[in-house]
Coordinates of N, CA and C in Angstrom, one line a residue:
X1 N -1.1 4.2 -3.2 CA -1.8 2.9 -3.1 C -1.9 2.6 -1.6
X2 N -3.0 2.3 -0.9 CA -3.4 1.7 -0.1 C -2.8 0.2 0.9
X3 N -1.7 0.1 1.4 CA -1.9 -1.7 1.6 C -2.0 -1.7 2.9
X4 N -2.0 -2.9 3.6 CA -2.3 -3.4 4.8 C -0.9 -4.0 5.4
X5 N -1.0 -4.2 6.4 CA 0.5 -5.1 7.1 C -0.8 -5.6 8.3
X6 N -0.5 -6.8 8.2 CA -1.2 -7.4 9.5 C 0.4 -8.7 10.1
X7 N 0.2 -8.7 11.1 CA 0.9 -9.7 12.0 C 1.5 -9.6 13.3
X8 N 2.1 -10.6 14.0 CA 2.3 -10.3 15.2 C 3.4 -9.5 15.7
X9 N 4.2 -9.8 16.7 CA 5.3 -8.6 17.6 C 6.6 -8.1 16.8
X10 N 6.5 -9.4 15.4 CA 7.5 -9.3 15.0 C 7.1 -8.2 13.9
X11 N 6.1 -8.2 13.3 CA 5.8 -6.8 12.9 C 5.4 -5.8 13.3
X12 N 4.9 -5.9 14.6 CA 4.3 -5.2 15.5 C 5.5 -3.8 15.9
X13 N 6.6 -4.5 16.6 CA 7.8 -3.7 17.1 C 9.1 -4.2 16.3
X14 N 9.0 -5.0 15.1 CA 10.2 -5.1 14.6 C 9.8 -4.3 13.0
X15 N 9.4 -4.7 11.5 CA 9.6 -4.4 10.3 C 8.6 -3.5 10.6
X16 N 7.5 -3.7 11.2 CA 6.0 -3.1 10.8 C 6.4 -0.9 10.8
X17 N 6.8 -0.4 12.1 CA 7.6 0.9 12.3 C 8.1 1.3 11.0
X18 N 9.0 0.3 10.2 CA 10.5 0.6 9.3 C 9.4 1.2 8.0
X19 N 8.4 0.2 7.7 CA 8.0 -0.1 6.4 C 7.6 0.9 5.4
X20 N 6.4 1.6 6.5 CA 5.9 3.1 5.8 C 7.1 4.5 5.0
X21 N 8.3 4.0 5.8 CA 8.8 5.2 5.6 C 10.0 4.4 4.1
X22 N 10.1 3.2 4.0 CA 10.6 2.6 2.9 C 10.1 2.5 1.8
X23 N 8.2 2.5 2.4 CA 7.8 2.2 1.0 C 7.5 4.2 0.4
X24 N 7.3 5.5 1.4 CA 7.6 6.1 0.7 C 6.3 7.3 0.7
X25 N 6.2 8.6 -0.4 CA 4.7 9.1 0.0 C 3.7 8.3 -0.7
X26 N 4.4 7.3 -2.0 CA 3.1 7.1 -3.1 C 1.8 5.8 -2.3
X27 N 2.1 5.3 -0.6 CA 1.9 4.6 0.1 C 1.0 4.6 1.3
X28 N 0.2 4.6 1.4 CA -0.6 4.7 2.4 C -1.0 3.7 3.4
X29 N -0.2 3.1 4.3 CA -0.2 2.0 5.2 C -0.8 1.9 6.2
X30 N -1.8 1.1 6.5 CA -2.6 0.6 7.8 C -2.2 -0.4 8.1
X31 N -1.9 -0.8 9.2 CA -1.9 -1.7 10.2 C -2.3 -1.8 12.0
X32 N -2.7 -2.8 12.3 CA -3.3 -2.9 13.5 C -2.1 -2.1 14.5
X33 N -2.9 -1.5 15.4 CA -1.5 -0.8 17.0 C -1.8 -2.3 17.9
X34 N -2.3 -3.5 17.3 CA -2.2 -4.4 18.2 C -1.6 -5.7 17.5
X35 N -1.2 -6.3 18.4 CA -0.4 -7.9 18.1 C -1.4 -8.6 17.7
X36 N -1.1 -8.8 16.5 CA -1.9 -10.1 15.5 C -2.2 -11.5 16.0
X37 N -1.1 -11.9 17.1 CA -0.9 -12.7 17.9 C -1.1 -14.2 17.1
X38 N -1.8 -15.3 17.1 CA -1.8 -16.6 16.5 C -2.9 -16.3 15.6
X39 N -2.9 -17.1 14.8 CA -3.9 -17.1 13.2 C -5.2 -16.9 13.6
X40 N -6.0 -18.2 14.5 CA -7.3 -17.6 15.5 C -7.3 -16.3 15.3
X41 N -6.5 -15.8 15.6 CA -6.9 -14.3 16.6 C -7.5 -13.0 15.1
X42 N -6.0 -13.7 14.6 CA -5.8 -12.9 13.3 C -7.3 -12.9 12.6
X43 N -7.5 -13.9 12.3 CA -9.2 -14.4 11.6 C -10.1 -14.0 12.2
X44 N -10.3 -13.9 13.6 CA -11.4 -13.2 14.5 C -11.6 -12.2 13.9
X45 N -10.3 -11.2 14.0 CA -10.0 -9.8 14.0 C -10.0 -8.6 12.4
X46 N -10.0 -10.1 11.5 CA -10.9 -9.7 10.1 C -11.9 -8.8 10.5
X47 N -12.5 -9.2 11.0 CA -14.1 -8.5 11.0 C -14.2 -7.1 11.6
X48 N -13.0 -6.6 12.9 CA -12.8 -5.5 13.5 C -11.9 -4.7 12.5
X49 N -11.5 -5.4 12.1 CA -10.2 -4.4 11.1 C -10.5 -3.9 9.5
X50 N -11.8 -4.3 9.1 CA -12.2 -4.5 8.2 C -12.7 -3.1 7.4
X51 N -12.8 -2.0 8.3 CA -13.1 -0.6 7.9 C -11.8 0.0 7.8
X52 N -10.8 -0.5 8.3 CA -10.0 0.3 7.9 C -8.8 0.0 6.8
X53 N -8.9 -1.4 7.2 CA -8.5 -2.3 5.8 C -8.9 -2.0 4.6
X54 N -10.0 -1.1 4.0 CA -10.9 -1.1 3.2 C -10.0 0.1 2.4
X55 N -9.9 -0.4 1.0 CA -9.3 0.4 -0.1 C -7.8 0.0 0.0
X56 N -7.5 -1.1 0.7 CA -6.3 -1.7 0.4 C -5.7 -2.6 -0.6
X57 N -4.7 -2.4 -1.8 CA -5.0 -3.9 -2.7 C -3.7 -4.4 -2.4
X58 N -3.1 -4.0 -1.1 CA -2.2 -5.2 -1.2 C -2.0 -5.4 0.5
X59 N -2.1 -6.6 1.1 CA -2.0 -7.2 2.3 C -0.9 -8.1 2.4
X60 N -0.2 -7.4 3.6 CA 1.1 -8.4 3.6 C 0.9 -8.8 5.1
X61 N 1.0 -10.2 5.3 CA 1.0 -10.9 6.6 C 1.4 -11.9 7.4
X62 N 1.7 -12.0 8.7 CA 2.6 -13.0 9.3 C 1.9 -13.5 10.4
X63 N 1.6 -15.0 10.3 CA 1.3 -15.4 11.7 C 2.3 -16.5 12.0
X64 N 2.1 -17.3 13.4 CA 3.3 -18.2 13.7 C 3.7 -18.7 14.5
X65 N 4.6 -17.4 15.2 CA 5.1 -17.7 16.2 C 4.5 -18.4 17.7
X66 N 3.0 -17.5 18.1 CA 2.2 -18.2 18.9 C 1.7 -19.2 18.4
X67 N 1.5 -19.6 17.2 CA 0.8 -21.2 17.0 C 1.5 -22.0 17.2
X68 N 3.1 -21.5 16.9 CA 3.8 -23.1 17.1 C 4.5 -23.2 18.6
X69 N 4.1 -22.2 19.5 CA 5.2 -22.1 20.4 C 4.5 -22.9 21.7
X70 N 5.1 -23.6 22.2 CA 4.8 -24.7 23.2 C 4.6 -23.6 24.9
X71 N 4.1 -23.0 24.8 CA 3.6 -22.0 26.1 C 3.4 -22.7 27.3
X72 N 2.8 -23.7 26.8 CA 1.9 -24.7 28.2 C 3.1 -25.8 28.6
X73 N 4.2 -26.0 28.3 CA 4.5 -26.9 28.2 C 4.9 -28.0 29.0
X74 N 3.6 -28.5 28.0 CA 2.9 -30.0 27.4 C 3.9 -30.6 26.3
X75 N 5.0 -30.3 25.4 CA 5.5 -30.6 24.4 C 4.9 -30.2 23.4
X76 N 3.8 -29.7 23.1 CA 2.7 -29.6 21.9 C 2.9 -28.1 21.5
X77 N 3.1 -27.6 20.2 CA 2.9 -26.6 20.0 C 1.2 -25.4 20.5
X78 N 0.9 -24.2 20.5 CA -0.6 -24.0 20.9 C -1.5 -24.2 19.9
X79 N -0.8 -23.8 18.5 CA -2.0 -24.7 17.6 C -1.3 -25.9 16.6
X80 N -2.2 -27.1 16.9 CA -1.7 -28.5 15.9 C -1.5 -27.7 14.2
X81 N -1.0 -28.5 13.1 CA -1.1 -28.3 12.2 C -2.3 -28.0 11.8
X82 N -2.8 -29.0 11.8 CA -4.7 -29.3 11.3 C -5.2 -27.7 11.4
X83 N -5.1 -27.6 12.9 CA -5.9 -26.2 12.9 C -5.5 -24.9 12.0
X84 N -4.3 -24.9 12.3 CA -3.3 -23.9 11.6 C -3.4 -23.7 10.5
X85 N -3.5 -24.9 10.1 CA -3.2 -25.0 8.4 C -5.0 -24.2 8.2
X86 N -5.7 -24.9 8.8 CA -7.6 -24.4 8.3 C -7.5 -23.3 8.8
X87 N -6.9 -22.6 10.0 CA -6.9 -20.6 10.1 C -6.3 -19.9 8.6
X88 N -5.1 -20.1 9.0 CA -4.3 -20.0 8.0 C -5.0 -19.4 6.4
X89 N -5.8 -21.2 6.0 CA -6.1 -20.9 4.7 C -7.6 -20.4 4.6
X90 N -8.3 -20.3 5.5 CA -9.5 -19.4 5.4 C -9.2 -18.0 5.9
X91 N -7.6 -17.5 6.6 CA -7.8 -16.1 6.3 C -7.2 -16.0 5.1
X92 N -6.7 -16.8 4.4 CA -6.0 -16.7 2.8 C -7.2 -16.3 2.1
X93 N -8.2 -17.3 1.8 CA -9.4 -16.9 1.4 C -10.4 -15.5 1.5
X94 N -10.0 -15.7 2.9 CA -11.0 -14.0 3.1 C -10.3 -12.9 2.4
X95 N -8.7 -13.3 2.8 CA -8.1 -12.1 2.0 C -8.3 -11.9 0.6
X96 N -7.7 -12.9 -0.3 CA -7.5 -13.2 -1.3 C -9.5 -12.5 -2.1
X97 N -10.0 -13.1 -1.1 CA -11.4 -12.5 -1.8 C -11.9 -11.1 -1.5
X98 N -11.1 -10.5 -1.5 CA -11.3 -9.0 -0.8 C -10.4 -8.2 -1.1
X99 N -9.2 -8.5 -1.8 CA -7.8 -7.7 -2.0 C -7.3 -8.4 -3.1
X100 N -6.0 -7.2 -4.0 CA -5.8 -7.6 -5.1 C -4.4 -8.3 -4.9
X101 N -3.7 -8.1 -4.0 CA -2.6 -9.4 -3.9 C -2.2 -9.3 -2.3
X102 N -2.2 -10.5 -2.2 CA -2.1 -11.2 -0.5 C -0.2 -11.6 -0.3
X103 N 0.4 -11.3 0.0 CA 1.8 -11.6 0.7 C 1.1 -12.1 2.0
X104 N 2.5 -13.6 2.2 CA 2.6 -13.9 3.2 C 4.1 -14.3 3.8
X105 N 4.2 -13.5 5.0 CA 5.7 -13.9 5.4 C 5.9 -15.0 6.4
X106 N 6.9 -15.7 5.9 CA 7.5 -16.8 6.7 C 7.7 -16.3 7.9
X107 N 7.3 -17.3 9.6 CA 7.8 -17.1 10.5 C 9.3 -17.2 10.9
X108 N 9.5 -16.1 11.6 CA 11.3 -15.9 11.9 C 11.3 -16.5 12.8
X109 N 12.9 -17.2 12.9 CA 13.1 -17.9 13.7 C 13.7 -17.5 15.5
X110 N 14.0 -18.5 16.0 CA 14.5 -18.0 17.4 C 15.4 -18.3 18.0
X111 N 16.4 -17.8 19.1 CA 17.4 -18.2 19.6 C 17.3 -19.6 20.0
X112 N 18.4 -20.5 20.3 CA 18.4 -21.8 20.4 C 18.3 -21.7 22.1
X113 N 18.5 -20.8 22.7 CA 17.8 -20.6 23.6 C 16.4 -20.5 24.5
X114 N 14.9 -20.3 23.3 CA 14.3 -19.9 23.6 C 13.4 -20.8 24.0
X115 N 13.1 -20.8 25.0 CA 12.4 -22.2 26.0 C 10.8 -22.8 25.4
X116 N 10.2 -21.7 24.4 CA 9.2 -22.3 24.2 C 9.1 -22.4 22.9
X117 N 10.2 -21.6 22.2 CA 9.9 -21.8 20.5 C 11.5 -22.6 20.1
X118 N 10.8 -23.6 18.7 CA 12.2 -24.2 18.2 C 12.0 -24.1 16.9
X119 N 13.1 -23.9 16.6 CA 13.3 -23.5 15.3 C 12.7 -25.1 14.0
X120 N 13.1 -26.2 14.6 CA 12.6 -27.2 13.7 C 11.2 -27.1 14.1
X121 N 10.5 -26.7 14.5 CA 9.0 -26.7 14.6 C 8.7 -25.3 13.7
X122 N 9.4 -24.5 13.8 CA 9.1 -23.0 13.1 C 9.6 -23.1 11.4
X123 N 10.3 -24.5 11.0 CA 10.7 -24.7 9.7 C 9.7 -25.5 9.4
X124 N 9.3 -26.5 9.8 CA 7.8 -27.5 9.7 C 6.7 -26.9 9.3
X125 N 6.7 -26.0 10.2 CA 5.4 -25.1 9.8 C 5.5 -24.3 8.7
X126 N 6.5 -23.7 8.7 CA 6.8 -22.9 7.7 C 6.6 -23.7 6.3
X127 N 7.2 -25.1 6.0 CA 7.3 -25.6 4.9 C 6.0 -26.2 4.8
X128 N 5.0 -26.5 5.9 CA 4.0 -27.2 5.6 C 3.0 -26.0 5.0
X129 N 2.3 -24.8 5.2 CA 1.7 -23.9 5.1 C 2.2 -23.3 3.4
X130 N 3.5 -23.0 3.1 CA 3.6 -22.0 2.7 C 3.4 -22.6 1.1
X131 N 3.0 -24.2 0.7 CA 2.7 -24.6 -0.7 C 1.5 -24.1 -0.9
X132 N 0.7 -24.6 0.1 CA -0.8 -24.8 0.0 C -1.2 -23.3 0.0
X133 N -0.2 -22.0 0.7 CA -1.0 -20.7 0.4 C -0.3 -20.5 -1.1
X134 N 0.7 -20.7 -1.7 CA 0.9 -20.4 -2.6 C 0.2 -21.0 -4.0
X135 N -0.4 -21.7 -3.7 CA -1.3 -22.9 -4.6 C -2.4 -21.9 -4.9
X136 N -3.0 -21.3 -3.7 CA -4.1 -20.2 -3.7 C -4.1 -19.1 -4.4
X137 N -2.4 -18.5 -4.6 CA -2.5 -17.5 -5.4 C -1.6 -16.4 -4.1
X138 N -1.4 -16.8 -3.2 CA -0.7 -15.7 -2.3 C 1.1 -15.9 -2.6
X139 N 1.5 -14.8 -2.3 CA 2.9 -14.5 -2.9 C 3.9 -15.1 -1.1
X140 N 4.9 -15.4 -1.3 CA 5.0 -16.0 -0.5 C 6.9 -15.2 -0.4
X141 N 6.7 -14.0 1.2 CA 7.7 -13.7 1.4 C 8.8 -14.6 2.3
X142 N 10.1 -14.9 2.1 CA 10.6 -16.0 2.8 C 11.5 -14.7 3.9
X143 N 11.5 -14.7 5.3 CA 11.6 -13.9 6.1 C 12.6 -14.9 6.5
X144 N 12.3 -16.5 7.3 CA 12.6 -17.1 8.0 C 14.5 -17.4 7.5
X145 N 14.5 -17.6 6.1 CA 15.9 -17.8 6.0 C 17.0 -16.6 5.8
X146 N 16.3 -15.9 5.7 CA 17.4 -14.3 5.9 C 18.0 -14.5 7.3
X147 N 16.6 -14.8 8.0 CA 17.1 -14.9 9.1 C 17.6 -15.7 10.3
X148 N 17.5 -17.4 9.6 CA 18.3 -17.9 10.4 C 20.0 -17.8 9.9
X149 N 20.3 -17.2 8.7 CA 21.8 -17.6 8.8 C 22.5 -16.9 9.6
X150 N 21.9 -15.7 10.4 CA 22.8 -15.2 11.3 C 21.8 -14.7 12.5
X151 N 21.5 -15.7 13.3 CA 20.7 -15.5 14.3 C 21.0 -14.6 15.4
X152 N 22.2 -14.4 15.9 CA 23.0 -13.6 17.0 C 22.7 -12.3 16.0
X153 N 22.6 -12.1 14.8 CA 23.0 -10.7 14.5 C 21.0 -10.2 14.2
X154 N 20.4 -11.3 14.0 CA 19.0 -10.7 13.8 C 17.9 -11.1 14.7
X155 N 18.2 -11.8 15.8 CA 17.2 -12.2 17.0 C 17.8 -11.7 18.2
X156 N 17.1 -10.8 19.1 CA 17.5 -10.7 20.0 C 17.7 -11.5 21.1
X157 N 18.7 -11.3 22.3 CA 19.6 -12.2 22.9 C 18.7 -12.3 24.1
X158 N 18.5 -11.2 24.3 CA 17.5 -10.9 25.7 C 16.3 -11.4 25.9
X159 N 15.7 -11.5 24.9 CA 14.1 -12.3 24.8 C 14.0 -13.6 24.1
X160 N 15.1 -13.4 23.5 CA 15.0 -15.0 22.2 C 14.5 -15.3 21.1
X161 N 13.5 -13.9 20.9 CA 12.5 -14.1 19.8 C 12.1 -13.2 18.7
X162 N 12.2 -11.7 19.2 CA 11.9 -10.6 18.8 C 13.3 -10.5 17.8
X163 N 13.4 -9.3 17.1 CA 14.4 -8.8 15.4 C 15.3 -7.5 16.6
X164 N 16.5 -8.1 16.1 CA 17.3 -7.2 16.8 C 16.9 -5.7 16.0
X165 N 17.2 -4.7 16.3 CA 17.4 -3.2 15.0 C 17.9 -3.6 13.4
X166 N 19.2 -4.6 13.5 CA 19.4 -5.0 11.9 C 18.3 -5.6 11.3
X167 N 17.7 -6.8 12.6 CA 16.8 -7.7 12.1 C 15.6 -7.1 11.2
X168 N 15.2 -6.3 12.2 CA 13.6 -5.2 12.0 C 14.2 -4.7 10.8
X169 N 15.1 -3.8 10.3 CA 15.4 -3.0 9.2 C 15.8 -3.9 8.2
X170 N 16.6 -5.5 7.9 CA 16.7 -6.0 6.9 C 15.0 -6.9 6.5
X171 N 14.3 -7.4 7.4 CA 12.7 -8.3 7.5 C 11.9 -6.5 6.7
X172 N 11.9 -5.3 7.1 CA 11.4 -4.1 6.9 C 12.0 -3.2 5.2
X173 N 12.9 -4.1 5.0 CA 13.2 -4.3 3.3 C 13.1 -5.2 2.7
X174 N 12.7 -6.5 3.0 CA 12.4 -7.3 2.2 C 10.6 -7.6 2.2
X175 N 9.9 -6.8 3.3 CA 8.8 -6.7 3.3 C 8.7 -5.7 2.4
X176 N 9.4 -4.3 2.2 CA 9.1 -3.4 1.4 C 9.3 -3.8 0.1
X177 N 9.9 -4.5 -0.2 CA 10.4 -5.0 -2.1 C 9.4 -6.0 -2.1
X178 N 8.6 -6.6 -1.3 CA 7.6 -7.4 -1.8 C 6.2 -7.1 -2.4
X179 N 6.0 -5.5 -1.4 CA 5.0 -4.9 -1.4 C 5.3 -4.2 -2.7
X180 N 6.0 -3.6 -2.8 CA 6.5 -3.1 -4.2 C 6.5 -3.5 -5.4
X181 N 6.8 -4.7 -5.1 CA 6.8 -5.5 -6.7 C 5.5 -5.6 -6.9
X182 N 4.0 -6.5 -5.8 CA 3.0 -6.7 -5.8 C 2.2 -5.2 -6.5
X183 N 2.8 -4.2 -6.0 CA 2.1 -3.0 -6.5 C 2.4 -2.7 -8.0
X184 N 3.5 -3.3 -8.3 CA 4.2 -2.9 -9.7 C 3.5 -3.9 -10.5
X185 N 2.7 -5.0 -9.8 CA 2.1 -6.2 -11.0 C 0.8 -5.6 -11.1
X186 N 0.2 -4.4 -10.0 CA -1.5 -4.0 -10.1 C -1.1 -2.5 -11.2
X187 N -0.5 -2.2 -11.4 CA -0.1 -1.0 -12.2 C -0.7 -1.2 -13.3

């Protein structure tokens, strides 16, 4: 079976590597060699990814971290809710209308150190988004609380933000049991 992994660094260099070899031979996994980066981008990038995406029925995806992270700082995250929420659920839509089950993972959180991302802004979002995709019909992986209970053991210290090796390999099995089950409901 065919699926997709779309999302940013955190799957990019943390679960995204682990997944193929968890989920196994009966799997065939595409995902972008580029950072999914904020939801914008992700939604742009429908349209470039879309040949190779093709013959996937399950898409598993994470955006986040750049939308809520205060880069400029202004105090403001880079993207408001408002917008977020309308990326968000029109790539829900694109998906959902093109694939037979859409996962979506919760953004992971970040050291209490990390100068532009906060964790109460990465729980807000997380809780505001993840009704309204699940309302639509998307399966909703919860990434974010695995991994705040032990943040020193699953976020790295050095950057603040990225999945330590535990992190990547426990986020890279709970991405794999989601994808799995979703495949076990298209069977």
């Amino acid at each position: 079976m065919k699926i997709t992994l779309l999302g940013d660094s955190i799957r990019l260099i943390g679960y995204g590597p682990l997944v193929p070899g968890l989920l196994g031979d009966g799997f065939e996994v595409f995902q972008p060699g580029d950072n999914c980066r904020f939801a914008k981008y992700t939604l742009r990038m429908l349209f470039e990814w879309a040949g190779n995406m093709k013959g996937s029925r399950v898409v598993h995806w994470n955006n986040g971290l750049w939308d809520v992270c205060d880069i400029l700082g202004d105090g403001r995250p880079f993207t408001s809710i408002p917008e977020y929420t309308e990326n968000m659920l029109r790539i829900a839509d694109i998906l959902l209308a093109r694939y037979d089950k859409v996962i979506f993972a919760t953004t992971t959180p970040v050291t209490a150190q990390n100068p532009h991302n906060k964790n109460e802004v990465i729980a807000a979002y997380n809780d505001f988004i993840t009704p309204l995709l699940r309302e639509r019909g998307v399966i909703i992986n919860d990434l974010y609380t695995p991994m705040v209970e032990d943040i020193p053991r699953f976020i790295r210290s050095d950057d603040n933000i990225h999945l330590t090796d535990v992190g990547a390999r426990v986020c890279a099995e709970l991405v794999a049991e989601a994808i799995r089950k979703a495949a076990e409901d298209l069977a």
